[in-house]
Amino acid sequence: GAGVSQSPRYKVAKRGQDVALRCDPISGHVSLFWYQQALGQGPEFLTYFQNEAQLDKSGLPSDRFFAERPEGSVSTLKIQRTQQEDSAVYLCASSLENPRNSPLHFGNGTRLTVT
Amino acid sequence: QQPVQSPQAVILREGEDAVINCSSSKALYSVHWYRQKHGEAPVFLMILLKGGEQKGHEKISASFNEKKQQSSLYLTASQLSYSGTYFCGTAFSGGYNKLIFGAGTRLAVHP
């Protein structure tokens, strides 16, 4: 009965370092999203997976951002050569069916601080 | 493409009512509503689908005007636990599966 799990909960990186953020969706959930949430703002779409297929990556801010979900369950968001503007909370969400008509279940997020 | 929410912030006393609005410039397939408390994950409240179907909590009331591409969330007899930031997420007609969220409406309920 576990929900969406994200790790680490907090990450501090020096500018230029690479980071990897992990998301464990609810078992059996087909759809998986990554969102970026800046302080005081709404979640901003990054990318969307249906099973292992990345169907939309139009929200990834630059080619430093890369996401994968190789077996259709766990997903990893990787950010290379981090910059200060990458500091934000990164939220993962999953849904059982088509996300247009079924609820998204969010994880607690990873708060990334780039110094 | 981001939906516009209004008002940006609301302050209520317990028992008072509020309406939060969400509007889109694109044709919508569905509207989702979520509430996020500080430092926590957004929590699902309701989905309103084109055609009138609704899914969500019985105590939450909302509407979806398909012609105007607008949705409203009605919070009645507010409780302290209603405090948080409310986000609408919109899914567009035309086969796109992603949800685009508004900037949020901050609600504070005081005793």
CSV table of C-alpha atoms in Angstrom, one decimal:
chain,number,residue,atom,x,y,z
A,1,GLY,CA,0.0,0.0,0.0
A,2,ALA,CA,3.0,2.3,-0.4
A,3,GLY,CA,2.6,5.5,-2.3
A,4,VAL,CA,5.1,7.1,-4.7
A,5,SER,CA,8.5,7.2,-3.1
A,6,GLN,CA,11.3,9.6,-4.1
A,7,SER,CA,14.9,9.7,-3.0
A,8,PRO,CA,16.9,11.4,-1.8
A,9,ARG,CA,14.5,13.8,0.0
A,10,TYR,CA,17.1,16.5,0.0
A,11,LYS,CA,20.2,17.0,-2.3
A,12,VAL,CA,22.8,19.7,-2.1
A,13,ALA,CA,25.1,19.8,-5.1
A,14,LYS,CA,27.9,22.1,-6.1
A,15,ARG,CA,27.6,23.8,-9.4
A,16,GLY,CA,28.8,21.6,-12.1
A,17,GLN,CA,28.1,18.3,-10.4
A,18,ASP,CA,25.8,15.6,-11.8
A,19,VAL,CA,22.8,14.4,-9.8
A,20,ALA,CA,20.4,11.5,-10.1
A,21,LEU,CA,16.9,11.6,-8.6
A,22,ARG,CA,15.0,8.4,-8.1
A,23,CYS,CA,11.2,7.8,-8.3
A,24,ASP,CA,9.4,4.5,-7.3
A,25,PRO,CA,5.9,4.8,-8.5
A,26,ILE,CA,2.9,2.9,-7.2
A,27,SER,CA,3.1,-0.7,-8.4
A,28,GLY,CA,1.1,-1.2,-11.6
A,29,HIS,CA,0.9,2.4,-12.5
A,30,VAL,CA,1.4,2.9,-16.2
A,31,SER,CA,1.9,6.6,-16.4
A,32,LEU,CA,4.8,8.5,-14.7
A,33,PHE,CA,5.5,12.2,-14.7
A,34,TRP,CA,8.3,14.4,-13.6
A,35,TYR,CA,7.6,18.0,-12.6
A,36,GLN,CA,9.8,20.9,-11.4
A,37,GLN,CA,8.4,23.1,-8.7
A,38,ALA,CA,10.0,26.4,-7.9
A,39,LEU,CA,9.2,28.1,-4.6
A,40,GLY,CA,5.7,29.6,-4.6
A,41,GLN,CA,4.9,28.2,-8.1
A,42,GLY,CA,2.9,25.4,-9.5
A,43,PRO,CA,4.4,22.2,-10.7
A,44,GLU,CA,6.0,22.7,-14.2
A,45,PHE,CA,5.9,19.7,-16.6
A,46,LEU,CA,9.2,18.1,-17.5
A,47,THR,CA,8.5,14.7,-19.0
A,48,TYR,CA,6.0,11.9,-19.3
A,49,PHE,CA,6.4,8.1,-19.5
A,50,GLN,CA,3.8,5.5,-20.5
A,51,ASN,CA,5.4,2.2,-19.2
A,52,GLU,CA,9.0,2.4,-20.5
A,53,ALA,CA,8.3,4.7,-23.4
A,54,GLN,CA,9.1,8.4,-22.9
A,55,LEU,CA,6.2,9.9,-24.9
A,56,ASP,CA,6.8,13.6,-24.1
A,57,LYS,CA,10.0,15.3,-23.0
A,58,SER,CA,9.1,18.7,-24.2
A,59,GLY,CA,9.4,20.3,-20.8
A,60,LEU,CA,13.0,19.3,-20.1
A,61,PRO,CA,14.8,22.7,-19.9
A,62,SER,CA,18.0,21.7,-21.6
A,63,ASP,CA,20.0,18.8,-22.8
A,64,ARG,CA,21.5,18.6,-19.4
A,65,PHE,CA,18.3,17.0,-18.2
A,66,PHE,CA,17.7,13.3,-19.0
A,67,ALA,CA,15.1,10.9,-17.7
A,68,GLU,CA,14.6,7.2,-18.1
A,69,ARG,CA,12.3,4.4,-17.0
A,70,PRO,CA,14.0,1.3,-18.5
A,71,GLU,CA,11.7,-1.4,-17.1
A,72,GLY,CA,8.5,0.5,-16.9
A,73,SER,CA,8.6,1.0,-13.1
A,74,VAL,CA,11.4,2.9,-11.4
A,75,SER,CA,12.4,6.2,-13.0
A,76,THR,CA,15.5,8.3,-12.7
A,77,LEU,CA,15.9,12.0,-13.5
A,78,LYS,CA,19.5,12.9,-14.2
A,79,ILE,CA,20.8,16.4,-14.3
A,80,GLN,CA,24.3,17.0,-15.6
A,81,ARG,CA,26.6,19.9,-14.8
A,82,THR,CA,24.0,21.4,-12.4
A,83,GLN,CA,23.5,25.2,-12.4
A,84,GLN,CA,22.0,27.4,-9.7
A,85,GLU,CA,18.8,27.8,-11.7
A,86,ASP,CA,18.2,24.1,-11.3
A,87,SER,CA,17.5,24.6,-7.6
A,88,ALA,CA,13.9,23.5,-7.1
A,89,VAL,CA,11.7,20.7,-5.8
A,90,TYR,CA,11.4,17.8,-8.3
A,91,LEU,CA,8.1,16.0,-8.0
A,92,CYS,CA,7.3,12.6,-9.4
A,93,ALA,CA,3.7,11.5,-10.0
A,94,SER,CA,2.2,8.3,-11.2
A,95,SER,CA,-1.3,7.3,-12.4
A,96,LEU,CA,-2.9,3.9,-12.9
A,97,GLU,CA,-4.5,4.7,-16.3
A,98,ASN,CA,-4.6,7.5,-18.8
A,99,PRO,CA,-3.6,10.6,-16.8
A,100,ARG,CA,-6.2,12.7,-18.5
A,101,ASN,CA,-9.0,11.0,-16.6
A,102,SER,CA,-7.3,9.3,-13.6
A,103,PRO,CA,-5.8,10.9,-10.5
A,104,LEU,CA,-2.1,11.6,-10.2
A,105,HIS,CA,-0.4,10.4,-7.1
A,106,PHE,CA,2.6,12.6,-6.1
A,107,GLY,CA,5.7,11.7,-4.2
A,108,ASN,CA,7.0,14.1,-1.5
A,109,GLY,CA,9.7,15.3,-4.0
A,110,THR,CA,13.4,15.9,-3.9
A,111,ARG,CA,14.5,19.3,-2.9
A,112,LEU,CA,17.7,20.1,-4.9
A,113,THR,CA,19.9,23.0,-3.9
A,114,VAL,CA,22.8,23.9,-6.1
A,115,THR,CA,25.4,26.0,-4.5
B,1,GLN,CA,-0.7,27.2,-22.3
B,2,GLN,CA,-0.6,27.4,-18.5
B,3,PRO,CA,-4.1,27.8,-17.0
B,4,VAL,CA,-4.8,31.0,-15.1
B,5,GLN,CA,-6.0,30.7,-11.6
B,6,SER,CA,-7.8,33.4,-9.6
B,7,PRO,CA,-7.7,34.7,-7.0
B,8,GLN,CA,-4.0,34.3,-6.2
B,9,ALA,CA,-4.7,34.2,-2.4
B,10,VAL,CA,-7.7,34.0,-0.1
B,11,ILE,CA,-8.0,34.5,3.6
B,12,LEU,CA,-11.1,33.1,5.3
B,13,ARG,CA,-12.4,32.6,8.8
B,14,GLU,CA,-13.7,29.1,9.7
B,15,GLY,CA,-17.1,28.5,8.3
B,16,GLU,CA,-16.8,31.0,5.4
B,17,ASP,CA,-17.0,30.0,1.7
B,18,ALA,CA,-14.7,30.5,-1.2
B,19,VAL,CA,-14.5,30.0,-4.9
B,20,ILE,CA,-11.3,29.3,-6.8
B,21,ASN,CA,-11.3,29.7,-10.6
B,22,CYS,CA,-9.2,28.2,-13.4
B,23,SER,CA,-9.4,29.2,-17.0
B,24,SER,CA,-7.6,28.0,-20.1
B,25,SER,CA,-7.1,29.5,-23.6
B,26,LYS,CA,-7.1,26.0,-25.2
B,27,ALA,CA,-9.9,23.4,-25.5
B,28,LEU,CA,-9.9,21.2,-22.5
B,29,TYR,CA,-10.5,17.5,-22.1
B,30,SER,CA,-10.4,17.5,-18.3
B,31,VAL,CA,-9.6,19.6,-15.3
B,32,HIS,CA,-7.9,18.3,-12.1
B,33,TRP,CA,-7.8,19.9,-8.7
B,34,TYR,CA,-5.1,19.3,-6.1
B,35,ARG,CA,-4.3,20.7,-2.7
B,36,GLN,CA,-0.7,21.1,-1.4
B,37,LYS,CA,0.3,21.9,2.1
B,38,HIS,CA,3.6,23.4,2.8
B,39,GLY,CA,6.5,21.0,2.4
B,40,GLU,CA,4.1,18.2,1.3
B,41,ALA,CA,3.1,16.5,-1.9
B,42,PRO,CA,0.0,17.7,-3.8
B,43,VAL,CA,-3.0,15.6,-3.0
B,44,PHE,CA,-5.8,14.8,-5.4
B,45,LEU,CA,-9.2,16.4,-4.9
B,46,MET,CA,-11.2,16.0,-8.1
B,47,ILE,CA,-11.3,15.4,-11.8
B,48,LEU,CA,-13.9,17.0,-14.0
B,49,LEU,CA,-14.2,15.5,-17.5
B,50,LYS,CA,-15.6,16.8,-20.7
B,51,GLY,CA,-19.1,15.6,-20.9
B,52,GLY,CA,-19.9,16.1,-17.3
B,53,GLU,CA,-18.4,13.1,-15.5
B,54,GLN,CA,-16.7,13.9,-12.1
B,55,LYS,CA,-14.4,11.8,-10.0
B,56,GLY,CA,-13.3,12.8,-6.5
B,57,HIS,CA,-14.2,13.4,-2.9
B,58,GLU,CA,-17.9,13.7,-2.0
B,59,LYS,CA,-17.3,16.7,0.1
B,60,ILE,CA,-15.7,18.7,-2.7
B,61,SER,CA,-17.8,20.6,-5.2
B,62,ALA,CA,-16.6,21.9,-8.6
B,63,SER,CA,-17.9,22.8,-12.0
B,64,PHE,CA,-16.5,22.7,-15.5
B,65,ASN,CA,-17.8,25.0,-18.2
B,66,GLU,CA,-16.7,23.4,-21.4
B,67,LYS,CA,-17.7,26.3,-23.6
B,68,LYS,CA,-15.7,28.8,-21.7
B,69,GLN,CA,-12.8,26.3,-20.8
B,70,GLN,CA,-13.3,27.3,-17.2
B,71,SER,CA,-13.5,25.4,-13.9
B,72,SER,CA,-14.4,26.5,-10.4
B,73,LEU,CA,-13.8,24.8,-7.1
B,74,TYR,CA,-16.3,25.6,-4.3
B,75,LEU,CA,-15.1,25.4,-0.7
B,76,THR,CA,-18.1,25.7,1.6
B,77,ALA,CA,-18.1,26.0,5.4
B,78,SER,CA,-14.3,26.1,5.4
B,79,GLN,CA,-12.3,24.3,8.1
B,80,LEU,CA,-8.8,24.9,9.3
B,81,SER,CA,-7.7,21.8,7.4
B,82,TYR,CA,-8.6,23.4,4.1
B,83,SER,CA,-5.6,25.7,4.3
B,84,GLY,CA,-3.0,25.2,1.6
B,85,THR,CA,-2.3,26.0,-2.0
B,86,TYR,CA,-4.9,24.8,-4.6
B,87,PHE,CA,-3.7,23.9,-8.1
B,88,CYS,CA,-5.7,23.2,-11.1
B,89,GLY,CA,-4.2,20.9,-13.7
B,90,THR,CA,-5.5,20.9,-17.3
B,91,ALA,CA,-5.4,18.2,-19.9
B,92,PHE,CA,-6.1,19.5,-23.4
B,93,SER,CA,-8.3,18.0,-26.1
B,94,GLY,CA,-6.4,16.5,-29.0
B,95,GLY,CA,-4.7,13.5,-27.6
B,96,TYR,CA,-2.1,15.1,-25.3
B,97,ASN,CA,-1.7,13.1,-22.0
B,98,LYS,CA,0.2,15.7,-20.0
B,99,LEU,CA,-1.3,17.8,-17.2
B,100,ILE,CA,-0.3,21.5,-17.1
B,101,PHE,CA,-0.7,23.1,-13.7
B,102,GLY,CA,-1.6,26.7,-12.8
B,103,ALA,CA,0.4,28.9,-10.5
B,104,GLY,CA,-1.9,28.1,-7.6
B,105,THR,CA,-4.3,29.8,-5.2
B,106,ARG,CA,-3.1,30.1,-1.6
B,107,LEU,CA,-5.9,29.7,1.0
B,108,ALA,CA,-5.5,30.5,4.6
B,109,VAL,CA,-8.4,29.6,7.0
B,110,HIS,CA,-8.2,31.2,10.5
B,111,PRO,CA,-10.2,30.4,13.6
